[in-house]
Coordinates of C-alpha atoms (C1' of nucleotides) in Angstrom, one line a residue:
Chain A
M1 CA 0.0 -0.1 0.0
G2 CA 1.1 3.5 0.4
E3 CA 4.7 4.0 1.2
S4 CA 5.1 6.7 3.8
S5 CA 3.9 3.9 6.0
D6 CA 6.9 2.9 7.9
E7 CA 8.5 5.2 10.2
G8 CA 5.1 5.5 11.9
T9 CA 4.2 8.5 9.9
D10 CA 0.8 7.6 8.5
A11 CA 0.2 6.0 12.0
S12 CA -2.8 7.7 13.6
V13 CA -5.5 5.0 13.5
L14 CA -3.4 1.7 13.4
E15 CA -1.1 3.3 16.0
S16 CA -3.9 4.1 18.3
L17 CA -5.5 0.5 17.5
S18 CA -2.2 -1.0 18.4
A19 CA -1.5 1.3 21.4
D20 CA -4.9 -0.2 23.0
R21 CA -3.8 -3.4 22.7
R22 CA -0.3 -2.8 24.0
N23 CA -1.8 -1.1 26.9
K24 CA -4.1 -4.0 27.7
R25 CA -1.0 -6.3 27.6
D26 CA 0.9 -3.9 29.9
A27 CA -1.9 -3.6 32.2
L28 CA -1.9 -7.5 32.7
A29 CA 1.9 -7.5 33.2
R30 CA 1.3 -4.9 35.9
E31 CA -1.0 -7.2 37.7
G32 CA 1.8 -10.0 37.6
I33 CA 0.4 -11.9 34.8
D34 CA 3.0 -12.8 32.0
P35 CA 1.6 -11.9 28.6
Y36 CA 4.2 -14.1 27.0
P37 CA 4.2 -17.5 29.1
V38 CA 6.9 -19.9 27.7
R39 CA 4.3 -23.0 27.5
F40 CA 1.0 -24.2 27.8
D41 CA -0.2 -27.7 28.5
R42 CA -3.0 -28.6 26.1
T43 CA -5.1 -31.7 26.8
A44 CA -7.6 -31.5 24.0
T45 CA -7.9 -29.9 20.5
A46 CA -11.2 -28.7 19.3
A47 CA -11.8 -31.7 17.1
E48 CA -11.0 -34.0 19.9
L49 CA -13.6 -32.2 21.9
H50 CA -16.2 -32.4 19.3
R51 CA -15.5 -36.1 18.7
R52 CA -15.9 -36.8 22.4
H53 CA -19.1 -34.8 23.1
D54 CA -21.1 -33.8 20.0
G55 CA -24.7 -34.8 19.8
L56 CA -25.4 -33.9 23.6
D57 CA -28.5 -32.3 24.7
P58 CA -28.6 -28.6 25.6
D59 CA -27.4 -27.6 29.0
V60 CA -25.4 -30.8 29.8
R61 CA -22.4 -30.9 32.1
T62 CA -19.8 -33.6 31.1
G63 CA -17.4 -33.5 33.9
D64 CA -14.6 -33.6 31.3
Q65 CA -12.1 -31.0 32.5
V66 CA -9.9 -29.8 29.4
R67 CA -7.2 -27.3 28.8
M68 CA -7.5 -25.9 25.4
A69 CA -5.3 -23.2 23.4
G70 CA -6.0 -21.2 20.2
R71 CA -6.5 -18.0 18.7
L72 CA -9.6 -15.9 19.8
T73 CA -11.6 -15.0 16.7
S74 CA -15.0 -13.9 18.2
I75 CA -16.1 -12.5 21.5
R76 CA -19.7 -11.8 22.3
G77 CA -20.0 -10.2 25.5
H78 CA -23.3 -10.5 27.4
G79 CA -22.7 -8.5 30.8
K80 CA -21.6 -11.1 33.4
L81 CA -21.7 -13.8 30.8
S82 CA -19.3 -13.8 27.7
F83 CA -19.1 -16.0 24.7
A84 CA -16.0 -16.6 22.6
T85 CA -14.8 -18.6 19.8
L86 CA -11.4 -20.5 20.2
Q87 CA -9.9 -21.5 16.8
D88 CA -7.1 -24.0 16.8
V89 CA -5.5 -26.1 14.1
T90 CA -8.2 -28.4 14.1
G91 CA -11.3 -26.4 14.2
S92 CA -12.9 -24.1 16.8
V93 CA -15.0 -24.5 20.1
Q94 CA -17.1 -22.0 21.9
L95 CA -15.7 -20.6 25.3
L96 CA -18.3 -19.8 27.8
M97 CA -17.1 -17.4 30.5
Q98 CA -19.3 -16.6 33.6
A99 CA -18.1 -13.8 35.8
T100 CA -19.1 -15.6 38.9
T101 CA -16.8 -18.6 38.3
L102 CA -14.0 -17.2 36.8
T103 CA -10.8 -17.0 38.7
E104 CA -9.4 -13.6 39.5
Q105 CA -6.6 -14.0 36.8
A106 CA -9.3 -15.1 34.3
T107 CA -11.3 -12.2 34.9
A108 CA -8.3 -9.9 34.5
V109 CA -7.4 -11.5 31.3
L110 CA -10.8 -11.4 30.0
A111 CA -11.1 -7.7 30.7
N112 CA -7.8 -7.1 28.6
L113 CA -8.6 -9.6 25.7
D114 CA -8.6 -8.6 21.9
L115 CA -9.7 -10.5 18.7
G116 CA -6.8 -12.4 17.5
D117 CA -5.1 -13.1 20.9
W118 CA -3.8 -16.5 21.6
V119 CA -5.4 -17.9 24.9
G120 CA -5.4 -21.0 27.0
A121 CA -8.6 -21.8 28.5
E122 CA -9.2 -24.3 31.3
G123 CA -12.6 -25.6 32.1
E124 CA -15.3 -28.3 31.9
A125 CA -16.8 -29.4 28.5
V126 CA -20.6 -28.4 28.7
T127 CA -23.4 -27.5 26.2
S128 CA -25.0 -24.2 26.2
R129 CA -28.7 -23.5 26.6
R130 CA -28.8 -23.7 22.9
G131 CA -26.9 -26.9 22.9
E132 CA -23.5 -25.6 21.6
L133 CA -20.6 -27.6 22.8
S134 CA -18.7 -25.1 24.9
V135 CA -15.9 -25.0 27.6
D136 CA -17.4 -23.4 30.8
V137 CA -14.0 -21.7 31.5
T138 CA -12.8 -21.3 35.0
D139 CA -9.1 -20.2 34.3
L140 CA -7.9 -18.1 31.1
H141 CA -4.4 -17.5 30.1
L142 CA -2.9 -15.1 27.7
L143 CA -0.5 -16.9 25.4
S144 CA 0.5 -14.1 23.0
K145 CA -1.1 -10.7 22.4
A146 CA -2.2 -9.7 18.9
L147 CA -0.9 -6.1 18.7
R148 CA -2.5 -5.5 15.2
P149 CA -6.0 -5.8 14.6
L150 CA -7.1 -8.7 12.4
P151 CA -8.9 -8.3 9.0
D152 CA -12.7 -8.0 9.0
K153 CA -14.1 -11.1 10.8
W154 CA -17.0 -11.6 8.1
H155 CA -15.6 -10.3 5.0
G156 CA -12.0 -11.5 5.4
L157 CA -9.2 -10.0 3.6
A158 CA -9.6 -9.3 -0.3
A159 CA -6.7 -7.3 -1.2
T160 CA -4.7 -9.5 -3.4
D161 CA -1.3 -8.0 -2.9
T162 CA -1.8 -8.2 1.0
R163 CA -2.9 -11.8 0.8
Y164 CA 0.1 -12.8 -1.1
R165 CA 2.7 -10.4 0.9
Q166 CA 1.1 -11.3 4.4
R167 CA -0.1 -14.9 3.9
E168 CA -0.3 -15.2 7.4
I169 CA -3.1 -13.1 7.7
D170 CA -4.8 -14.4 4.6
L171 CA -4.7 -17.8 6.1
L172 CA -6.0 -16.4 9.3
A173 CA -8.8 -14.5 7.8
N174 CA -9.9 -16.6 4.7
P175 CA -10.9 -20.3 5.3
E176 CA -10.8 -20.7 1.6
S177 CA -7.1 -20.0 1.4
R178 CA -6.5 -22.3 4.3
R179 CA -8.6 -25.0 2.4
V180 CA -6.2 -24.6 -0.8
F181 CA -3.2 -25.0 1.2
D182 CA -4.5 -28.1 3.1
I183 CA -5.1 -29.6 -0.3
R184 CA -1.6 -28.7 -1.6
F185 CA 0.2 -30.3 1.4
N186 CA -2.1 -33.4 1.3
T187 CA -1.4 -33.9 -2.4
I188 CA 2.4 -33.6 -1.8
A189 CA 2.0 -36.0 1.0
S190 CA 0.3 -38.4 -1.0
L191 CA 2.7 -38.4 -3.9
R192 CA 5.3 -39.0 -1.4
R193 CA 3.7 -41.8 0.2
Q194 CA 3.0 -43.6 -3.0
L195 CA 6.4 -43.3 -4.2
V196 CA 7.9 -44.4 -1.0
A197 CA 5.5 -47.5 -1.0
E198 CA 6.8 -48.3 -4.4
D199 CA 10.2 -48.4 -3.2
F200 CA 11.4 -45.1 -4.6
V201 CA 14.1 -43.3 -2.5
E202 CA 13.6 -39.6 -1.9
V203 CA 16.6 -37.8 -2.6
D204 CA 17.9 -34.1 -2.7
T205 CA 20.2 -32.9 -5.5
P206 CA 21.8 -29.5 -6.1
I207 CA 19.8 -26.3 -6.4
L208 CA 23.0 -24.4 -7.4
Q209 CA 24.4 -25.7 -10.4
P210 CA 27.3 -24.8 -12.7
Q211 CA 25.1 -25.0 -15.7
A212 CA 21.3 -25.5 -15.5
G213 CA 20.3 -28.5 -17.4
G214 CA 17.2 -31.0 -17.6
A215 CA 14.9 -28.6 -19.4
L216 CA 14.7 -26.0 -21.8
A217 CA 14.5 -22.6 -20.0
R218 CA 16.5 -19.4 -19.0
P219 CA 17.9 -19.7 -15.5
F220 CA 18.7 -17.4 -12.7
L221 CA 22.3 -16.6 -12.2
T222 CA 24.1 -16.1 -9.1
H223 CA 27.8 -16.3 -8.0
A224 CA 29.7 -18.1 -5.5
N225 CA 32.1 -16.1 -3.8
A226 CA 34.4 -18.7 -2.3
L227 CA 35.0 -20.5 -5.7
D228 CA 34.6 -17.5 -7.6
I229 CA 32.4 -19.2 -10.0
D230 CA 29.0 -18.3 -11.8
L231 CA 26.3 -20.6 -10.9
S232 CA 22.7 -21.2 -12.1
L233 CA 19.7 -22.1 -10.1
R234 CA 18.3 -25.3 -11.3
I235 CA 15.7 -25.5 -13.8
A236 CA 15.2 -29.0 -13.2
P237 CA 16.7 -31.9 -11.3
E238 CA 16.7 -34.4 -14.2
L239 CA 20.5 -34.8 -14.8
Y240 CA 21.4 -35.3 -11.2
L241 CA 18.6 -37.8 -10.7
K242 CA 19.9 -39.9 -13.5
R243 CA 23.4 -40.0 -12.4
L244 CA 21.9 -41.4 -9.2
V245 CA 20.3 -44.2 -11.2
V246 CA 23.9 -44.7 -12.6
G247 CA 25.1 -44.8 -9.3
G248 CA 22.9 -47.8 -8.2
Y249 CA 19.9 -46.0 -7.0
E250 CA 17.4 -47.8 -9.1
R251 CA 14.4 -46.0 -8.0
V252 CA 14.7 -42.2 -7.0
F253 CA 12.5 -39.2 -6.7
E254 CA 12.8 -35.5 -5.8
I255 CA 10.1 -33.1 -5.0
A256 CA 12.0 -30.2 -6.4
R257 CA 11.7 -26.4 -6.3
N258 CA 12.7 -25.4 -9.9
F259 CA 13.5 -21.7 -10.8
R260 CA 12.9 -20.3 -14.4
N261 CA 13.7 -16.7 -15.2
E262 CA 10.6 -16.2 -17.4
G263 CA 7.1 -14.8 -17.5
V264 CA 5.2 -14.5 -14.5
D265 CA 1.4 -15.0 -15.0
T266 CA -1.8 -17.0 -13.8
R267 CA 0.0 -20.1 -14.7
H268 CA 3.5 -19.6 -14.3
S269 CA 5.7 -18.7 -11.3
P270 CA 9.5 -18.2 -11.5
E271 CA 9.7 -20.7 -8.6
F272 CA 7.7 -23.7 -8.9
T273 CA 7.6 -27.2 -7.7
A274 CA 7.9 -30.3 -9.7
L275 CA 8.1 -34.1 -9.0
E276 CA 10.6 -36.0 -10.9
A277 CA 11.0 -39.9 -10.5
Y278 CA 13.2 -42.3 -12.4
R279 CA 13.0 -45.9 -12.3
A280 CA 15.4 -48.4 -13.7
F281 CA 14.4 -51.0 -16.3
G282 CA 11.3 -49.3 -17.2
D283 CA 10.2 -47.3 -20.4
V284 CA 7.9 -44.6 -21.4
H285 CA 4.7 -46.9 -20.9
D286 CA 5.8 -47.4 -17.3
G287 CA 6.2 -43.7 -16.9
M288 CA 2.4 -43.1 -18.0
D289 CA 1.2 -45.9 -15.7
L290 CA 3.0 -44.4 -12.6
T291 CA 1.9 -40.7 -13.6
E292 CA -1.8 -42.0 -13.8
R293 CA -1.5 -43.7 -10.5
L294 CA 0.1 -40.9 -8.8
V295 CA -2.3 -38.3 -10.0
I296 CA -5.5 -40.2 -9.5
E297 CA -4.6 -41.3 -6.0
A298 CA -3.3 -37.8 -5.0
A299 CA -6.6 -36.4 -6.1
R300 CA -8.6 -39.1 -4.2
S301 CA -6.4 -38.5 -1.1
A302 CA -6.5 -34.8 -1.1
A303 CA -9.9 -34.0 -2.4
G304 CA -11.9 -37.4 -2.0
R305 CA -13.1 -37.4 -5.6
L306 CA -12.0 -37.3 -9.2
T307 CA -14.2 -34.6 -10.8
F308 CA -13.1 -31.1 -10.5
T309 CA -14.5 -27.7 -12.0
V310 CA -12.0 -25.0 -12.8
G311 CA -12.9 -21.8 -14.5
G312 CA -16.2 -23.4 -15.5
R313 CA -14.7 -26.3 -17.0
D314 CA -15.4 -29.9 -15.8
V315 CA -12.5 -32.3 -15.6
D316 CA -12.8 -35.9 -14.9
L317 CA -9.7 -37.7 -13.7
A318 CA -11.1 -41.2 -13.8
G319 CA -8.8 -43.6 -15.8
P320 CA -7.7 -45.2 -17.8
W321 CA -6.5 -42.2 -19.8
P322 CA -6.2 -42.4 -23.5
R323 CA -3.0 -42.4 -25.1
R324 CA -3.0 -40.5 -28.5
P325 CA 0.1 -40.6 -30.8
L326 CA 0.9 -36.9 -31.5
L327 CA 1.3 -37.4 -35.2
D328 CA -2.0 -39.2 -35.6
W329 CA -3.9 -36.6 -33.7
L330 CA -2.3 -33.9 -35.5
E331 CA -3.2 -35.6 -38.7
Q332 CA -6.9 -35.6 -37.8
V333 CA -6.9 -31.9 -37.1
V334 CA -4.7 -30.2 -39.7
G335 CA -5.8 -32.8 -42.4
R336 CA -2.4 -33.9 -43.4
R337 CA 0.3 -36.3 -41.9
L338 CA 3.3 -34.4 -40.7
H339 CA 6.8 -35.8 -39.8
P340 CA 9.9 -34.3 -38.4
S341 CA 11.6 -35.5 -41.7
D342 CA 9.3 -33.3 -43.7
P343 CA 11.0 -30.2 -45.3
V344 CA 10.9 -27.2 -42.9
E345 CA 9.0 -24.9 -45.4
E346 CA 6.2 -27.5 -45.7
V347 CA 5.6 -27.6 -41.8
R348 CA 6.1 -24.0 -41.6
A349 CA 3.3 -23.5 -44.0
V350 CA 0.9 -25.6 -42.0
C351 CA 1.8 -23.5 -39.0
D352 CA 1.2 -20.3 -41.0
A353 CA -2.3 -21.8 -42.0
H354 CA -3.0 -22.5 -38.3
G355 CA -2.0 -19.0 -37.0
V356 CA 1.0 -20.6 -35.1
G357 CA 3.9 -18.1 -34.7
T358 CA 7.1 -19.4 -35.7
L359 CA 10.9 -18.4 -35.6
P360 CA 13.0 -18.7 -38.7
E361 CA 15.6 -20.9 -36.9
W362 CA 13.1 -23.6 -35.9
G363 CA 13.3 -27.0 -37.6
S364 CA 10.4 -29.3 -38.5
G365 CA 10.4 -30.9 -35.1
K366 CA 10.1 -27.8 -33.2
L367 CA 7.4 -26.6 -35.6
I368 CA 5.3 -29.7 -35.1
F369 CA 5.7 -29.4 -31.5
E370 CA 4.5 -25.9 -31.6
L371 CA 1.3 -27.0 -33.5
Y372 CA 0.7 -29.3 -30.7
D373 CA 1.0 -26.5 -28.3
T374 CA -1.0 -24.0 -29.9
V375 CA -3.4 -26.1 -31.8
L376 CA -4.0 -29.4 -30.0
L377 CA -3.4 -28.6 -26.2
P378 CA -6.0 -25.9 -25.9
T379 CA -8.9 -28.4 -26.9
V380 CA -8.0 -30.6 -24.0
T381 CA -10.2 -31.1 -20.9
D382 CA -10.1 -34.5 -19.6
P383 CA -6.7 -36.3 -19.2
V384 CA -4.9 -37.5 -22.3
F385 CA -1.5 -38.8 -22.8
V386 CA 0.1 -37.4 -25.8
V387 CA 2.9 -39.8 -27.0
G388 CA 5.6 -39.6 -29.7
F389 CA 7.5 -36.2 -29.8
P390 CA 10.1 -35.1 -32.2
V391 CA 13.6 -35.8 -30.9
E392 CA 14.3 -32.4 -32.0
V393 CA 12.6 -31.0 -28.9
S394 CA 13.6 -33.9 -26.6
P395 CA 17.3 -33.6 -26.1
L396 CA 17.4 -36.2 -23.4
A397 CA 14.7 -38.7 -24.4
R398 CA 15.5 -41.9 -26.3
H399 CA 14.6 -42.1 -30.0
S400 CA 11.8 -44.5 -30.7
K401 CA 12.8 -48.0 -31.9
D402 CA 11.0 -47.8 -35.2
D403 CA 11.5 -44.1 -35.8
P404 CA 14.8 -42.4 -35.1
M405 CA 13.3 -38.9 -35.3
L406 CA 10.6 -39.5 -32.7
A407 CA 11.3 -39.8 -29.1
D408 CA 9.5 -42.3 -26.7
R409 CA 8.1 -39.4 -24.7
F410 CA 4.8 -38.5 -23.5
E411 CA 3.0 -35.4 -22.1
L412 CA 0.1 -35.4 -19.8
A413 CA -2.4 -32.9 -21.0
I414 CA -5.3 -31.8 -18.7
D415 CA -7.5 -28.7 -18.9
A416 CA -5.4 -27.3 -21.9
K417 CA -2.2 -27.4 -19.8
E418 CA 0.8 -29.5 -19.6
F419 CA 0.7 -31.6 -16.2
A420 CA 3.4 -34.1 -16.7
N421 CA 6.0 -35.3 -19.1
G422 CA 8.2 -38.3 -19.3
Y423 CA 10.1 -40.6 -21.6
S424 CA 12.2 -43.7 -21.9
E425 CA 15.7 -41.8 -20.8
L426 CA 18.3 -41.6 -23.4
N427 CA 21.2 -43.9 -22.1
I428 CA 23.4 -44.1 -25.0
P429 CA 26.4 -41.8 -24.2
E430 CA 27.4 -41.1 -27.8
E431 CA 23.9 -40.2 -28.9
Q432 CA 23.5 -38.0 -25.9
Q433 CA 26.7 -36.3 -26.8
Q434 CA 25.5 -35.7 -30.3
R435 CA 22.2 -34.3 -29.2
F436 CA 24.1 -31.7 -27.1
V437 CA 26.1 -30.6 -30.0
G438 CA 22.9 -30.1 -31.9
Q439 CA 21.6 -28.1 -29.0
A440 CA 24.8 -26.1 -28.9
E441 CA 24.2 -25.2 -32.7
A442 CA 20.8 -23.8 -31.4
V443 CA 22.5 -21.8 -29.0
A444 CA 24.8 -20.4 -31.6
R445 CA 21.7 -19.4 -33.6
G446 CA 20.6 -17.4 -30.8
D447 CA 18.2 -19.8 -29.2
L448 CA 18.4 -18.9 -25.5
E449 CA 16.6 -22.0 -24.3
A450 CA 18.7 -24.7 -25.9
H451 CA 19.9 -27.3 -23.4
P452 CA 23.6 -26.7 -22.8
A453 CA 26.0 -29.6 -23.2
D454 CA 26.7 -31.2 -19.8
L455 CA 29.9 -33.1 -20.1
A456 CA 29.7 -34.5 -16.6
F457 CA 26.3 -36.0 -17.3
V458 CA 27.6 -37.8 -20.6
R459 CA 30.6 -39.2 -18.6
A460 CA 28.1 -40.6 -16.2
L461 CA 26.2 -42.1 -19.0
E462 CA 29.5 -43.8 -20.1
Y463 CA 29.5 -45.7 -16.9
G464 CA 26.1 -47.1 -17.8
L465 CA 22.6 -46.0 -17.2
P466 CA 20.1 -48.9 -17.4
P467 CA 17.0 -48.6 -19.4
T468 CA 15.3 -46.1 -17.4
S469 CA 11.6 -44.4 -17.2
G470 CA 11.4 -40.9 -16.0
I471 CA 8.6 -38.6 -15.2
G472 CA 8.1 -35.1 -14.1
I473 CA 4.8 -33.9 -12.8
G474 CA 4.1 -30.1 -12.2
V475 CA 3.0 -30.0 -8.7
D476 CA 1.6 -26.6 -8.5
R477 CA -0.7 -27.4 -11.5
L478 CA -1.8 -30.7 -10.0
V479 CA -2.7 -28.6 -6.8
M480 CA -4.6 -26.0 -8.8
L481 CA -6.8 -28.7 -10.3
I482 CA -7.6 -30.6 -7.3
A483 CA -8.2 -27.3 -5.3
E484 CA -10.1 -25.8 -8.2
V485 CA -8.2 -22.6 -8.3
E486 CA -7.1 -20.7 -11.6
A487 CA -4.2 -18.8 -10.2
I488 CA -0.9 -20.4 -9.6
R489 CA -0.1 -17.8 -6.9
D490 CA -3.2 -19.0 -4.9
V491 CA -1.4 -22.4 -4.4
I492 CA 2.1 -20.9 -3.6
L493 CA 2.3 -19.7 0.0
F494 CA 4.7 -16.7 -0.6
P495 CA 4.7 -16.0 -4.3
M496 CA 7.3 -13.8 -6.0
M497 CA 6.5 -10.1 -5.6
R498 CA 8.1 -6.8 -5.8
P499 CA 9.4 -5.9 -2.6
E500 CA 7.1 -3.5 -0.3
A501 CA 8.3 0.0 -0.5
S502 CA 11.5 0.5 1.6
A503 CA 11.6 2.8 4.4
Chain B
rG1 C1' 8.0 -6.1 -22.5
rC2 C1' 2.7 -4.1 -24.8
rG3 C1' -2.9 -3.2 -23.7
rC4 C1' -7.0 -2.7 -20.3
rC5 C1' -8.4 -2.1 -15.1
rC6 C1' -7.8 -1.2 -9.7
rC7 C1' -5.8 1.7 -5.0
rU8 C1' -10.7 6.0 -0.2
rA9 C1' -10.7 4.6 8.0
rG10 C1' -7.3 -1.3 10.8
rC11 C1' -10.6 -4.7 7.3
rU12 C1' -14.9 -4.9 3.5
rC13 C1' -16.9 -1.0 0.6
rA14 C1' -19.9 3.8 -0.8
rA15 C1' -19.6 9.1 -2.4
rC16 C1' -23.8 12.8 -10.9
rG17 C1' -16.9 17.2 -10.5
rG18 C1' -20.1 19.8 -4.9
rU19 C1' -18.8 19.7 3.1
rA20 C1' -15.5 12.2 2.5
rG21 C1' -19.8 8.1 4.6
rA22 C1' -21.7 3.1 6.0
rG23 C1' -20.8 -1.9 8.2
rC24 C1' -17.4 -4.7 10.9
rA25 C1' -13.3 -3.7 14.2
rG26 C1' -11.9 0.0 18.3
rC27 C1' -13.5 3.1 23.0
rA28 C1' -17.6 4.1 27.0
rG29 C1' -22.1 2.2 29.0
rA30 C1' -26.4 -1.6 29.4
rU31 C1' -27.0 -6.9 29.0
rU32 C1' -26.2 -14.6 32.2
rC33 C1' -27.4 -18.1 26.3
rU34 C1' -24.8 -15.5 22.4
rU35 C1' -22.7 -17.5 17.9
rA36 C1' -22.1 -12.0 11.5
rA37 C1' -25.3 -11.1 19.3
rU38 C1' -28.4 -6.8 20.3
rC39 C1' -29.1 -1.6 22.1
rU40 C1' -27.2 3.7 23.3
rG41 C1' -23.1 7.1 22.6
rC42 C1' -18.2 8.4 20.8
rA43 C1' -14.1 8.4 18.3
rG44 C1' -11.5 7.2 13.8
rG45 C1' -9.2 10.2 6.9
rU46 C1' -2.2 13.6 4.0
rU47 C1' -8.7 9.5 -0.6
rC48 C1' -1.1 5.3 -2.7
rC49 C1' 2.6 9.6 -3.9
rU50 C1' 3.6 14.1 -6.8
rG51 C1' 2.9 18.3 -9.9
rG52 C1' -0.8 20.8 -13.0
rG53 C1' -5.5 22.2 -15.0
rU54 C1' -11.3 22.2 -17.4
rU55 C1' -12.3 25.9 -12.7
rC56 C1' -15.2 29.0 -7.8
rG57 C1' -14.4 23.8 -6.3
rA58 C1' -10.8 17.5 -7.6
rG59 C1' -11.4 11.3 -3.9
rU60 C1' -13.5 11.8 -9.0
rC61 C1' -10.9 14.8 -14.9
rC62 C1' -5.3 15.2 -17.2
rG63 C1' 0.4 14.2 -16.9
rG64 C1' 4.4 11.8 -14.2
rG65 C1' 5.8 8.1 -10.4
rG66 C1' 4.7 3.6 -7.1
rG67 C1' 2.1 -1.0 -6.0
rG68 C1' -1.4 -4.7 -7.7
rG69 C1' -4.8 -7.6 -10.9
rC70 C1' -6.4 -9.4 -15.7
rG71 C1' -5.3 -10.1 -21.1
rC72 C1' -1.6 -10.8 -25.2
rA73 C1' 3.4 -12.6 -26.3
rC74 C1' 7.7 -16.3 -24.0
rC75 C1' 7.4 -20.5 -20.8
rA76 C1' 5.7 -25.5 -17.5

RNA sequence: GCGCCCCUAGCUCAACGGUAGAGCAGCAGAUUCUUAAUCUGCAGGUUCCUGGGUUCGAGUCCGGGGGGGCGCACCA
C-alpha cells in the first residue's frame, strides 16, 4: 500500500488501535500476569472435544475438564456472561465465561482480551442452553497478544497483494485460503507416500548448479564467492537424478523447487515445484502408468473425488486415460500427416495456416511441437497422454525403436495445460553427446533456451545408465486442479512479488 | 515488455466534479445463552505519492511516479 507507511508517519489509526492492545498487555503485566508465558499444556484440541461430546442435549455438564489453546476469533460479551470462539489447527470451539465462576486471573485476562489473541482456556466441557458444545471456562491464560487488529471477521481479507505478501493473515482470515493449502500439502504427502510405497528413495540434488540442465529454460544466475564461479539455480533436477540411477539407486524421486527466469502470469511462477521420478528397467509406458496412478490417488487422497471444476470447465480424472500418438492426432486436426523429416518450409506452411507463430531458426520437429502446443493442447479437458514427440525438442529422451526422429516421450495434458512429461531415458552416451552438439548449434543461432552440453552427465552415461523410465509432474498445477483454483499464486504460499516500498 | 482495469478509515466497501460516508473492528455504557449477538453514545481520513488544469471547487478529470490485478506474447 502507500509508502510513507513505515517510520510511523501515517500512524494515527493503526497506531492507536495497536496502542490500545499494547496497553492491555502492559496492564496485565502490572497485575503480575506474564503476557508471554513460555508454554501451555493443552489436553484437547477442538476436533477432539467435538469427537468426544458432539450430539449432547442442551445444558449438559460432562465432567470432562480440559485445557484448550488457540486464537480468539470472536467475542460476544453479554454482561456477566461472555461467549468467545477459540480456533485451533483442528477447528474451533466455543468458550463460555461466567463472571461468577472465573478466577481472579481469568477475570483480568478477559477484561484485556482482543480479537486475535492467543489464549489458553481451562474448564469443563458443557453444552450451552442452545446446545452448543462449549468450555465453561474457569481459568484463562493469555498466551500471546495480537498487537495488530485482524482483518474483518466476516468479509475476510480481499486485497490481493496483502494476501500474497502477508499470507499469514490471509490464512487467518480466509478459510478458503486455508482449504487450498491443506489440499496442497495433502497432495504432496500423497505423492511422497505412494512413491515410497513403491520403493522409490527420496533424494535431494543441487539447486546451485554450474550449468542449468534437464529442461529448456532461461535460468537465474548467481555467483559463489568462495570459488569465484558463476552458478545457475536449477531449472530441473533431471540430470542429477539420472546420475543417481547410474550410481545404483534404481528408483529415486525428488520433489524439487525449480527456478525459471521467465514470464510471471496466472499459470507460471518463477519458482515452482516439480516431482521427478526415475525408475530403472522401465520405459515410457511404465512412466505413464506411474503418472496416472500418482495423480489419481493424489486427487482421491487430497480431495476425496476425481471430478473437478475449474474456471467453469469440468475435468474428470477417472482412468484409464487415452494415449494418443501426436502425429496421428495432428493429422486428424490439420488434415495432413506431418513428420519431423518433412521439409521445414512445408511444416512452416501448416503452422502459418493455423496461425502458429514461428521463428526462422526452428526445424520441422520444433514446428510440429508448436502445432501441438497451440492447436491441440488448448482443446484438451479430460486427461490425455500425448505420445511420440520429435527428438529435436526432446534432447534427453530415447529415440523410438521404429522411428529415429521420434522420441519415446509422453506429455500429460489436462484442462489445456501440460501436467506431466516423461520418457524412456536416453542412455546411449554417444547419442546424448550428439544431441548436445545439436543443441549447441541452436545456442549459436541465438536460441536462449537450448540445452547446454553437460559433459559430466555424458561421462556418467558412459558408466552405464540402465534402461530407465523418467517422469516429471507439475505439482503446482496439479494442486490448482485439485483445489479448483485458477491462479498459480493461490497455491504458492509466498509468491514472488516486488518488495514492499522500502523505508 | 505491450494493452486494459484497480488503489478511499485497521478490514470490507460507498460518495452525478459539490462539506468524504456506512458496516465490521476500536473506545465508553447496558445486558447470564450469544454465535455476523443486540441496544445507546463516542472516536476514527495527507482518498497510494507527486505536480498541473477544465475551474469557484478534484477522492473523482489530465500528466508523471509507485504498487497490484487481468489479457496478449515467452514459458511448465
